[in-house]
Short mmCIF file of C-alpha atoms and ligand atoms in Angstrom, two decimals:
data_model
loop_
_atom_site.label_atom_id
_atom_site.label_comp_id
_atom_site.label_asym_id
_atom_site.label_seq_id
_atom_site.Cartn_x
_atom_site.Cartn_y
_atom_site.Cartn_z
CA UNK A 1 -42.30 -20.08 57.13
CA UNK A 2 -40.74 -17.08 56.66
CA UNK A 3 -42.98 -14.27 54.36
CA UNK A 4 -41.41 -11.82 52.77
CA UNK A 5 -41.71 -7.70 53.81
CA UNK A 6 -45.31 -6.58 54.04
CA UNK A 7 -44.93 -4.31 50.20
CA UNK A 8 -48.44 -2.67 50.71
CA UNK A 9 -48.09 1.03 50.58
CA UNK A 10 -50.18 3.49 53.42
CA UNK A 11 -53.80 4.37 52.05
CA UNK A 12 -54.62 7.86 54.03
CA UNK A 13 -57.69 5.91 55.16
CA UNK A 14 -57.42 7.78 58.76
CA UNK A 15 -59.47 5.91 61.23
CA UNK A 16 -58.74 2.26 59.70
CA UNK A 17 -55.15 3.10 60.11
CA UNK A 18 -52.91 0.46 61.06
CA UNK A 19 -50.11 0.06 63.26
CA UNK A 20 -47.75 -0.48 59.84
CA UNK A 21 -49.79 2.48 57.92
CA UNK A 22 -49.18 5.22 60.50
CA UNK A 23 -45.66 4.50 61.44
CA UNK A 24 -44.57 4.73 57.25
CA UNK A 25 -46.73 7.87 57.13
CA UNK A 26 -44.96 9.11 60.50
CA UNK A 27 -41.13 8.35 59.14
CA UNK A 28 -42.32 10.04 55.81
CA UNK A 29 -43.30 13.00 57.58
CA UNK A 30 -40.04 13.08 60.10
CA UNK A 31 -37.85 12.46 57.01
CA UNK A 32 -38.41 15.68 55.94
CA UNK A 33 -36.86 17.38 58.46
CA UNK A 34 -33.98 15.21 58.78
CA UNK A 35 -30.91 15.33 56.51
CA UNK A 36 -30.74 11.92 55.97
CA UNK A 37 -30.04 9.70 52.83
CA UNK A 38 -33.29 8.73 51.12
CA UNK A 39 -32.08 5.43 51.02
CA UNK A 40 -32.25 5.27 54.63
CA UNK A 41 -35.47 5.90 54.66
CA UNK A 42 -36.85 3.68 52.00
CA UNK A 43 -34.98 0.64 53.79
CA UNK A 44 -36.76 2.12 56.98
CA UNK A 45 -40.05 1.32 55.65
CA UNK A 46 -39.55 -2.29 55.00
CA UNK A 47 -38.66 -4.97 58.28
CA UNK A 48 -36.03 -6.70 57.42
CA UNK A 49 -37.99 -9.91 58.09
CA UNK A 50 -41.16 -11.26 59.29
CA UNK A 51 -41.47 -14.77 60.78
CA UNK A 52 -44.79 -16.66 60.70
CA UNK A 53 -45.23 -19.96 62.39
CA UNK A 54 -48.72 -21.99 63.18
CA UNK A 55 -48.79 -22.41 67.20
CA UNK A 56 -50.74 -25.83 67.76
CA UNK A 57 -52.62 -26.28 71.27
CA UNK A 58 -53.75 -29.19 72.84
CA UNK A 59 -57.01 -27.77 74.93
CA UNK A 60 -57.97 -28.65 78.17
CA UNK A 61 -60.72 -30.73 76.70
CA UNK A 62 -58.09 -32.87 74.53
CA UNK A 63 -59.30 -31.22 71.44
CA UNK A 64 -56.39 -29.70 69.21
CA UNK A 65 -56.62 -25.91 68.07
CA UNK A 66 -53.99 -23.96 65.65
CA UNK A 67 -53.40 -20.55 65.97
CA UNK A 68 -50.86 -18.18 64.15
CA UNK A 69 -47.93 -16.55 65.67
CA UNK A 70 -45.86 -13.72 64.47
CA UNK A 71 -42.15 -12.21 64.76
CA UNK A 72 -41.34 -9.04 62.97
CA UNK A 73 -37.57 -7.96 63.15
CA UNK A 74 -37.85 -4.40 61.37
CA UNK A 75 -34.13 -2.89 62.10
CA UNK A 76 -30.97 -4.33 64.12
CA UNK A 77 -28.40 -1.93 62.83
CA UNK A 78 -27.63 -0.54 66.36
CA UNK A 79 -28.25 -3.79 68.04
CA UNK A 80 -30.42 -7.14 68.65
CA UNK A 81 -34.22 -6.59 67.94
CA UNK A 82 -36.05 -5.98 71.01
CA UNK A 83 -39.74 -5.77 71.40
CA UNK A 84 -43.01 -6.98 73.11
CA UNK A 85 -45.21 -10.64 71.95
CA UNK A 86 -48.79 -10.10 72.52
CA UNK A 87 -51.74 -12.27 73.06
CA UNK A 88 -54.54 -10.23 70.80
CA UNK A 89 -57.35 -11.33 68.38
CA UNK A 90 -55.70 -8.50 66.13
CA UNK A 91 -52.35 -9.62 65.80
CA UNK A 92 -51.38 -9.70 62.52
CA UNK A 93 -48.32 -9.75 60.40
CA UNK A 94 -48.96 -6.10 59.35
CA UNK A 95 -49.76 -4.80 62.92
CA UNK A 96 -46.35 -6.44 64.47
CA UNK A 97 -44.65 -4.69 61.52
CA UNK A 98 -45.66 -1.46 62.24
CA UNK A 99 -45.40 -1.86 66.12
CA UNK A 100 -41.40 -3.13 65.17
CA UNK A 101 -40.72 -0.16 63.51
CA UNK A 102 -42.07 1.70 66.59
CA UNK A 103 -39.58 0.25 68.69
CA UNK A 104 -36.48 0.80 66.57
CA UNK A 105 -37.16 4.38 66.93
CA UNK A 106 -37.91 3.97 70.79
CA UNK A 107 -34.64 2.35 71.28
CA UNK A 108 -32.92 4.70 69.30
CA UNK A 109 -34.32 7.57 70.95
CA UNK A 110 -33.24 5.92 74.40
CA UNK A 111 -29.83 5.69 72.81
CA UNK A 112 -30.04 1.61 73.92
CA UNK A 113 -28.55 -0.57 71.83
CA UNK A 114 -31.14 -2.79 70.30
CA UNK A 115 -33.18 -2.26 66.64
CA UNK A 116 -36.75 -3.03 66.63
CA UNK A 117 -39.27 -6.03 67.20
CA UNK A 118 -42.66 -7.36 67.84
CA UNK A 119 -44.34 -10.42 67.96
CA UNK A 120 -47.38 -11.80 69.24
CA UNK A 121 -50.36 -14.69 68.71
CA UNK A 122 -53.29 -13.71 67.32
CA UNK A 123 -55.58 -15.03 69.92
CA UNK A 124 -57.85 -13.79 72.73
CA UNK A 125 -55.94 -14.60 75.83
CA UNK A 126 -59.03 -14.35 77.96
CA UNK A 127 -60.13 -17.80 76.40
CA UNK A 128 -57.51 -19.83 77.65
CA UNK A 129 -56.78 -21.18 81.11
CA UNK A 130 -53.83 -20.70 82.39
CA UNK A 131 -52.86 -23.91 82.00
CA UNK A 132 -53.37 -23.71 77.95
CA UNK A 133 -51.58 -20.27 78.21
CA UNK A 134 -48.31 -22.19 79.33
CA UNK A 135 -48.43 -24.82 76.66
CA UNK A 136 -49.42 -21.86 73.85
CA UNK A 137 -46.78 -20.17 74.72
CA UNK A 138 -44.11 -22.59 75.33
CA UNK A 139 -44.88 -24.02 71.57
CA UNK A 140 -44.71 -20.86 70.66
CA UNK A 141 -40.87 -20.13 72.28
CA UNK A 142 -39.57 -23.20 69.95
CA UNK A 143 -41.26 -21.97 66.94
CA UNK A 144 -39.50 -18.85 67.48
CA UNK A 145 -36.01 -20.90 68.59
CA UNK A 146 -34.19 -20.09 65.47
CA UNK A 147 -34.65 -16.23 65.74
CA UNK A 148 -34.73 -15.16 68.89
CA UNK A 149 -31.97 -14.95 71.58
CA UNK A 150 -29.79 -12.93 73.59
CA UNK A 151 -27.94 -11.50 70.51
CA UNK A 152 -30.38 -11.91 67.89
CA UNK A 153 -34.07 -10.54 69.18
CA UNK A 154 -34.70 -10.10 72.27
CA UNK A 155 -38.89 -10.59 73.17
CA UNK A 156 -40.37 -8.97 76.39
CA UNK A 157 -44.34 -8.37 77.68
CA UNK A 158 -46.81 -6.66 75.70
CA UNK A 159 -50.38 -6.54 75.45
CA UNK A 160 -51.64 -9.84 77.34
CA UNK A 161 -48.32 -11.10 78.23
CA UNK A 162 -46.91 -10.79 81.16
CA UNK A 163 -43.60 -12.27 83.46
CA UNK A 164 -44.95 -15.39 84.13
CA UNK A 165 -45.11 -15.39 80.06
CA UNK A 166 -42.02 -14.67 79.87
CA UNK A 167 -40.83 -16.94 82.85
CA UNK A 168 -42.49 -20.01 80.49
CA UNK A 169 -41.06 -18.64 77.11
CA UNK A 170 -37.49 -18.18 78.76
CA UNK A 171 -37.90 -21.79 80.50
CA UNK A 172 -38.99 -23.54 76.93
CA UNK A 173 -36.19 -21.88 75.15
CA UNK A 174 -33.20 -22.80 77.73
CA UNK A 175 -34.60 -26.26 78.15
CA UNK A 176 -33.89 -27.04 73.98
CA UNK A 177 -30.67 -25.04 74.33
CA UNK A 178 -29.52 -26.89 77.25
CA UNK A 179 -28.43 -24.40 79.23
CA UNK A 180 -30.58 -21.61 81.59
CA UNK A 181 -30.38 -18.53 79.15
CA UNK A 182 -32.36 -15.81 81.24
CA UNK A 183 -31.36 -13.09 78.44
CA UNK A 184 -33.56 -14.42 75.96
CA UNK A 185 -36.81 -12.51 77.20
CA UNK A 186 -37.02 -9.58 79.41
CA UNK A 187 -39.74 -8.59 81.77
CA UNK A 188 -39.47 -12.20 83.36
CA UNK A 189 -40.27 -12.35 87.36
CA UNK A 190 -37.25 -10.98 89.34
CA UNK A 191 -36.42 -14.48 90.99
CA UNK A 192 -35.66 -15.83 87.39
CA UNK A 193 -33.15 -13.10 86.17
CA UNK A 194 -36.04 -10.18 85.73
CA UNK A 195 -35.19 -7.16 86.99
CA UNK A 196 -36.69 -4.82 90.34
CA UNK A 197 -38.47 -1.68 88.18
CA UNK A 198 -39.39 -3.40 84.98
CA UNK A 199 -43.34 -3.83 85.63
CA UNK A 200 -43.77 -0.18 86.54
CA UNK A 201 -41.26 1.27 84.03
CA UNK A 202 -43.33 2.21 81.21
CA UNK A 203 -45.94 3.42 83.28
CA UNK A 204 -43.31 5.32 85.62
CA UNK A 205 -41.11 6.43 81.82
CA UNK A 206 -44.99 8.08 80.98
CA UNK A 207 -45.24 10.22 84.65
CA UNK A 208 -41.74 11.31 84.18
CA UNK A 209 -42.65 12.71 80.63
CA UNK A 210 -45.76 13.90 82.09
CA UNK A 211 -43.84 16.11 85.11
CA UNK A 212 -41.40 17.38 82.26
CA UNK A 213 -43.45 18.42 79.79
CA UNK A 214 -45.96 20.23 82.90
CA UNK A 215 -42.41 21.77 83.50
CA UNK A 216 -41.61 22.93 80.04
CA UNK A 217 -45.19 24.52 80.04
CA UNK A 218 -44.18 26.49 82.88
CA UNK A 219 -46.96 24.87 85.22
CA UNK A 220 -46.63 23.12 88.45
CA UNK A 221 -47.49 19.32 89.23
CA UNK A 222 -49.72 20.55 92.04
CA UNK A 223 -51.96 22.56 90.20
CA UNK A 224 -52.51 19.99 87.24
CA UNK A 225 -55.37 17.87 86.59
CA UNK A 226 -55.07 14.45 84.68
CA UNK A 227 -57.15 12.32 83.25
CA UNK A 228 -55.76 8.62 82.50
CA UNK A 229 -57.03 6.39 79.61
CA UNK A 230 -56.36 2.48 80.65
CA UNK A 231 -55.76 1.45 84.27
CA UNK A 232 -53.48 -1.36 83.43
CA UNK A 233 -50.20 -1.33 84.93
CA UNK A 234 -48.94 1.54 82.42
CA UNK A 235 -51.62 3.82 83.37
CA UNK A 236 -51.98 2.86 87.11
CA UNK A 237 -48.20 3.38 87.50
CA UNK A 238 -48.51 6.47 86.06
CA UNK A 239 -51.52 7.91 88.03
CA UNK A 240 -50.22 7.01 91.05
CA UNK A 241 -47.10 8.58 90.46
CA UNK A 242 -48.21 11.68 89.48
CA UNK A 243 -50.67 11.50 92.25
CA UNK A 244 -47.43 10.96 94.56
CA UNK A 245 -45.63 14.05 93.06
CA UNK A 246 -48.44 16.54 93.78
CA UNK A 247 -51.01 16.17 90.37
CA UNK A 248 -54.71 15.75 90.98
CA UNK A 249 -56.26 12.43 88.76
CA UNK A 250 -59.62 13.41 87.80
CA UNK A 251 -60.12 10.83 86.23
CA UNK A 252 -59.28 7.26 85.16
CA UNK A 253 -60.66 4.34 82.91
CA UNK A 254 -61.02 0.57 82.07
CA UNK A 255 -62.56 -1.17 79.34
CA UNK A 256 -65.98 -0.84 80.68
CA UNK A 257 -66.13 2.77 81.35
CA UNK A 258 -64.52 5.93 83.23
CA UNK A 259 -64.87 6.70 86.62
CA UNK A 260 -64.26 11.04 87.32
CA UNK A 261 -64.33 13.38 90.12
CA UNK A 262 -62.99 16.78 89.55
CA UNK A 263 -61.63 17.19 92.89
CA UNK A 264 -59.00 13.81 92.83
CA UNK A 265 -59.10 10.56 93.18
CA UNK A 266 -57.75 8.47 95.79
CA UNK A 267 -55.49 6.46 92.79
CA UNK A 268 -53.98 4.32 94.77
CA UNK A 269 -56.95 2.30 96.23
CA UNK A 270 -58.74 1.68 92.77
CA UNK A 271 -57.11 -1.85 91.70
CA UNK A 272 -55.27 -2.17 88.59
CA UNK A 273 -56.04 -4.33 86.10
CA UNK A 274 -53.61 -6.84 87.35
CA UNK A 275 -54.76 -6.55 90.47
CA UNK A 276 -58.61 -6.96 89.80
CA UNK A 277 -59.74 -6.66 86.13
CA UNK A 278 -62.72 -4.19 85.21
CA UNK A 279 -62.28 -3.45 88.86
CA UNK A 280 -62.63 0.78 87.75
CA UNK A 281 -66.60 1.18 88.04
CA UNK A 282 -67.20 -0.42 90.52
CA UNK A 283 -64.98 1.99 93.15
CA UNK A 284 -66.87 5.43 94.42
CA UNK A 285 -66.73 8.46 92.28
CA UNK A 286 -69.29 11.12 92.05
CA UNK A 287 -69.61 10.06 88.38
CA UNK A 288 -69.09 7.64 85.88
CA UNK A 289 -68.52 8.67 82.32
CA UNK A 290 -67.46 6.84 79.14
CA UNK A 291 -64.43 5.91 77.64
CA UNK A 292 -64.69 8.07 74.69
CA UNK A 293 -65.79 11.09 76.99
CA UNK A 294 -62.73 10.77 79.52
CA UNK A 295 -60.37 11.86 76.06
CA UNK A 296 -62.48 14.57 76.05
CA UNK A 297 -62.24 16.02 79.59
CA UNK A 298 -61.22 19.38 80.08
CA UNK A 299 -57.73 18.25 82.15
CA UNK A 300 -54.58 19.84 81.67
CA UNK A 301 -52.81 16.09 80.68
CA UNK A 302 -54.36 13.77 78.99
CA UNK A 303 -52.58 10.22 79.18
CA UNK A 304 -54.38 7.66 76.58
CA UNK A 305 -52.57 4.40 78.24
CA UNK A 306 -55.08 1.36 76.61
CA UNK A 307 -55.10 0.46 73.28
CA UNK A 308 -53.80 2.41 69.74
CA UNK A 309 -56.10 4.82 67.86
CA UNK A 310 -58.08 6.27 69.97
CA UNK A 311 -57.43 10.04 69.35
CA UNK A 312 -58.45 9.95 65.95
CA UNK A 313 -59.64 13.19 62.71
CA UNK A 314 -63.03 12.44 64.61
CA UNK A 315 -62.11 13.53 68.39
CA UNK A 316 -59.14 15.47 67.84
CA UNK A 317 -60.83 19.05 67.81
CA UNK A 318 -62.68 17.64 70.72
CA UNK A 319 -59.36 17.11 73.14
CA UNK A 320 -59.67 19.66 75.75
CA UNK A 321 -56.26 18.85 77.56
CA UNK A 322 -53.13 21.03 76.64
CA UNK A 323 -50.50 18.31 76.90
CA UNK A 324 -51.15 14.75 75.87
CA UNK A 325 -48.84 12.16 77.00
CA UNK A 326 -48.77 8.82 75.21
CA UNK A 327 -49.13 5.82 77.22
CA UNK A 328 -49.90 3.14 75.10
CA UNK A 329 -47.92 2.25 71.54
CA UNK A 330 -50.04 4.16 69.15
CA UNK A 331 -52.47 5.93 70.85
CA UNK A 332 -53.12 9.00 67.95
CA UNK A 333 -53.61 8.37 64.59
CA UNK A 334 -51.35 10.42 61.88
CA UNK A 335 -54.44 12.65 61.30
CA UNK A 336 -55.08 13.30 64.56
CA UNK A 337 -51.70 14.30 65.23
CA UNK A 338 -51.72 16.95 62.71
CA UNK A 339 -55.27 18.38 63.85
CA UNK A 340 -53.85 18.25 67.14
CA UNK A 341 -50.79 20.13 65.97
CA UNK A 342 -52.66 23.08 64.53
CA UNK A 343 -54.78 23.54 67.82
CA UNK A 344 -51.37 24.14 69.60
CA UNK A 345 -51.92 20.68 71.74
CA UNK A 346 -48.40 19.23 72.70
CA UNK A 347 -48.49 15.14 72.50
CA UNK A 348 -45.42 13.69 74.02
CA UNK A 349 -45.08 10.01 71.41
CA UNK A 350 -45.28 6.76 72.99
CA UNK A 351 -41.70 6.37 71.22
CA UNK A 352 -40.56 8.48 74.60
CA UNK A 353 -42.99 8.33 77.08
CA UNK A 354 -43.77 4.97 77.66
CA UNK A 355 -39.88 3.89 76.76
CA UNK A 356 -38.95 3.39 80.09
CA UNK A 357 -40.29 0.08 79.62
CA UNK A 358 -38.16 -1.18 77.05
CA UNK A 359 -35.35 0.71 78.96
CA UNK A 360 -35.38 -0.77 82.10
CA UNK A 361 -35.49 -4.48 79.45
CA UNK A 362 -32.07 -3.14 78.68
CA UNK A 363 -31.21 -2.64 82.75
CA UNK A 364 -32.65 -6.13 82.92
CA UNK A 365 -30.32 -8.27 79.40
CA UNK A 366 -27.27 -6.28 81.18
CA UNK A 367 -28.01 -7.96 84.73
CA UNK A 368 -28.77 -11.13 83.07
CA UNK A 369 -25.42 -11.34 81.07
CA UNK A 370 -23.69 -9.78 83.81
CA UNK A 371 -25.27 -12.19 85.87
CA UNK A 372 -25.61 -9.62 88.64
CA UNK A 373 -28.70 -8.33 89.73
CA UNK A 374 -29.25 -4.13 90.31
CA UNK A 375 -31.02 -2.88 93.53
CA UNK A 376 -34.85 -1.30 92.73
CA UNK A 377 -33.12 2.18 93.73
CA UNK A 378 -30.12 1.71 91.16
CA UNK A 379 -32.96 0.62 88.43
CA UNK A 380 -34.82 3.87 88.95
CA UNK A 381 -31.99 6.11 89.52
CA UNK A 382 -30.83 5.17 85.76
CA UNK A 383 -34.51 5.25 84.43
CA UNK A 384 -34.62 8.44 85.64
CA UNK A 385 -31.19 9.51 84.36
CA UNK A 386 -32.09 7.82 80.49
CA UNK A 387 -34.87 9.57 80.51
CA UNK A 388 -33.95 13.43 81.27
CA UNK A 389 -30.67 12.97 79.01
CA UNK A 390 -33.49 11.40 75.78
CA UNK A 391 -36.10 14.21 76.91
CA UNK A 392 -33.24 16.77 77.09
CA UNK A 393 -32.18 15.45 73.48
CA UNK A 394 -35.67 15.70 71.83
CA UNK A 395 -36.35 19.24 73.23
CA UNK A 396 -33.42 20.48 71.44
CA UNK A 397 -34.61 19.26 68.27
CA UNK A 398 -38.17 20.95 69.27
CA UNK A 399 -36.37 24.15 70.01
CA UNK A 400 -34.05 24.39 67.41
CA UNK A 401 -36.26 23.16 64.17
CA UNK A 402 -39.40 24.31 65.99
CA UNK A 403 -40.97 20.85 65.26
CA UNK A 404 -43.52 18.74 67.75
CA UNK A 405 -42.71 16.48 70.04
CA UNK A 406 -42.88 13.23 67.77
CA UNK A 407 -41.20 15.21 64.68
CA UNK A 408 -38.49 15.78 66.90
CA UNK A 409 -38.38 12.60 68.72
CA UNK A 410 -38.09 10.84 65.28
CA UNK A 411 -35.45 13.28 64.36
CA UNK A 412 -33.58 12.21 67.07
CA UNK A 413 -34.14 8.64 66.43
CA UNK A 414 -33.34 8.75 62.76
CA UNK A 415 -30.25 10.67 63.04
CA UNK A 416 -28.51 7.94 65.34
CA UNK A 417 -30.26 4.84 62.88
CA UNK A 418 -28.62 7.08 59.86
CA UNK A 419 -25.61 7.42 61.12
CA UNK A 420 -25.37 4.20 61.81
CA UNK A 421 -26.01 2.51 59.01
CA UNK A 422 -23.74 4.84 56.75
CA UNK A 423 -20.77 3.89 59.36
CA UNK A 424 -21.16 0.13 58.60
CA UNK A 425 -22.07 0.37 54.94
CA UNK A 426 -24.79 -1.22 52.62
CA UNK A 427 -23.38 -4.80 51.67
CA UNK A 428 -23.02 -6.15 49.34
N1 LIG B 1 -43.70 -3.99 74.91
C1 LIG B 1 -43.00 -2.87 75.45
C2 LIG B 1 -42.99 -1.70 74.50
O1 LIG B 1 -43.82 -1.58 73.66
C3 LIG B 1 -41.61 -3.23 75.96
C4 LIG B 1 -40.68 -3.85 74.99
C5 LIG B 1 -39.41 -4.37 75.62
O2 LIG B 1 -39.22 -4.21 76.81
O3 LIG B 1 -38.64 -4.96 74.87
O4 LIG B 1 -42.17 -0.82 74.61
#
């Protein structure tokens, strides 16, 4: 079934916001310093579909249950939607909207050329086996048949997916099309057309952002302290690079708590996630704090890299760190951003910081259709390069229009989307 464009409009209900609610209120606000046609924006703030299908699984007890899948294509005027499917009891129809519209702007900003998806099931992945996880998601890849592919939408990992996901999803779709088709998904496991790099991208995209925007503040890596939010792989990537390049962690989380020691941590012993989940408190640290205090911290970055809202209007005067550096999709609610604005605190959006994940997806369709795979070196020699030429593109617009980070970031975004659309024309 296909529903028609979420029409609700943003309540400025702060802390309930959703995914779909802040990212209208944030193109409202970055369409005002952007000369673009208003009819832009209004067709900005509406996906230009949203799929809904009913996943069936057989358990591994025989019984049957039905769970509901989404895919919400928001913009593919520059290119093929691109965008994670996640495995969440909150995915819903509005929250894939909003996190579609998200990644228009994040490929725009990159200057790849894709528009903007996201999918998911709503579904608590830690109740299946991995067994049931295949067959879920399998279903799922020929419910989706009709509107994904190569040139159509492109899905990758997200939230609690990962490449074996994709290695299933990619299988199930080339087995009904008859042919291997590796370009359908990206972030799939390098011996099945995935690429070296595209694991620790987003998390490696974030530290890059991180060191730059240290730079910008005229600081130096070695005498900054961080404190990092989420110790999946985009937050463990990131620690441990930053660690690498001279920065002190003081600090890092799961879901059960924070472990913190203001003179380092030894990052790359603690297990990620992947590695060994809620592995965080149970390493030695001098102390263990919680995850609300380690946004709180008095660190000179702060990198929130778990789930969305968690800098809210309620801890936003209470952010002690002078650069914040978003991790995770979503990480600062719209009032929160503006309270964070007036207290001079400089948040680098997700939209650019953690886009080196959906960048090196790009690395990884071109390999695929090129059917030539790119050395780990070349992979992060172009991350790299993508990401000082997009960073060196949104400081511009923060210098010249004197706007923050996201303003600008958006600014950049829109302009390309803009000029896009007014080159091929509204039809009919
Ligand atoms: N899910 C990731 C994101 O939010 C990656 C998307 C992709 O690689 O297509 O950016």
């Amino acid at each position: 079934m296909t529903t028609t464009p979420t029409q609700q409009e943003a309540e400025p209900d702060d802390d309930l916001d959703s995914a779909l609610v802040t990212a209208r209120r944030q193109l409202e606000r970055a369409a005002t310093h952007v000369d673009v046609d208003p009819g832009v924006i209004e067709r900005l703030k509406h996906p230009t579909k949203v799929q809904q299908v009913s996943v069936p699984l057989e358990r591994d007890d025989g019984s049957v249950d039905v769970f509901t899948g989404y895919r919400a294509q928001h913009d593919d005027v520059r290119g093929p939607y691109k965008g994670g499917l996640r495995y969440h009891p909150e995915v819903s129809a509005e929250e894939c909207t909003g996190l579609s519209m998200w990644m228009t702007w994040k490929c725009a900003v990159m200057d790849l050329p894709f528009g903007g998806g996201k999918g998911g099931i709503s579904v608590d992945p830690k109740v299946l086996t991995e067994d049931e996880t295949e067959r879920l998601t399998r279903r799922f890849a020929e419910e989706l048949r009709d509107v994904v592919g190569p040139t159509k939408d492109v899905p990758a990992p997200d939230m609690g997916t990962d490449a074996q996901t994709m290695a299933w999803f990619m299988d199930a779709y080339s087995m009904q099309q008859g042919e291997t088709i590796p370009g359908v998904v990206t972030g799939k496991p390098p011996v099945v057309g995935g690429s070296y790099g595209r694991e620790e991208a987003p998390g490696r995209s974030t530290a890059i952002a991180a060191r730059e925007a240290v730079d910008y503040y005229d600081r130096d890596l070695s005498n900054t302290t961080v404190a990092v939010q989420g110790f999946g792989s985009v937050g463990a990537n990131a620690a441990r690079l930053l660690e690498d390049w001279g920065a002190t962690v003081v600090a890092v989380s799961d879901v059960n708590g924070a472990i913190y020691d203001p003179g380092g941590l030894a990052v790359h012993e603690i297990p990620t996630h992947e590695e060994e989940p809620e592995a965080v408190l149970a390493q030695d640290a001098p102390e263990t704090i919680s995850n609300a205090a380690i946004l709180e911290l008095d660190v000179d970055v702060l990198i929130p890299a778990a789930v969305g809202n968690v800098i809210t209007a309620d801890n936003a005067d209470a952010i002690a760190a002078d650069i914040v550096v978003e991790g995770a999709n979503g990480p600062t609610t719209f009032a929160a951003d503006t309270i964070l604005e007036e207290r001079g605190v400089a948040v680098i959006p997700d939209i650019l910081a953690n886009a080196g994940g959906v960048t090196v997806s790009y690395f990884e369709w071109l390999q695929d259709i090129n059917r030539r795979q790119w050395t780990l070196e070349r992979v992060n020699t172009e991350l790299e390069e993508h990401m000082l030429e997009a960073w060196a593109d949104v400081r511009e617009e923060v210098e010249e229009k004197d706007l923050a980070w996201r303003d600008a970031a958006y600014v950049v975004a829109l302009s390309r989307i803009a000029e896009a659309k007014a080159t091929r024309g509204l039809w009919p």
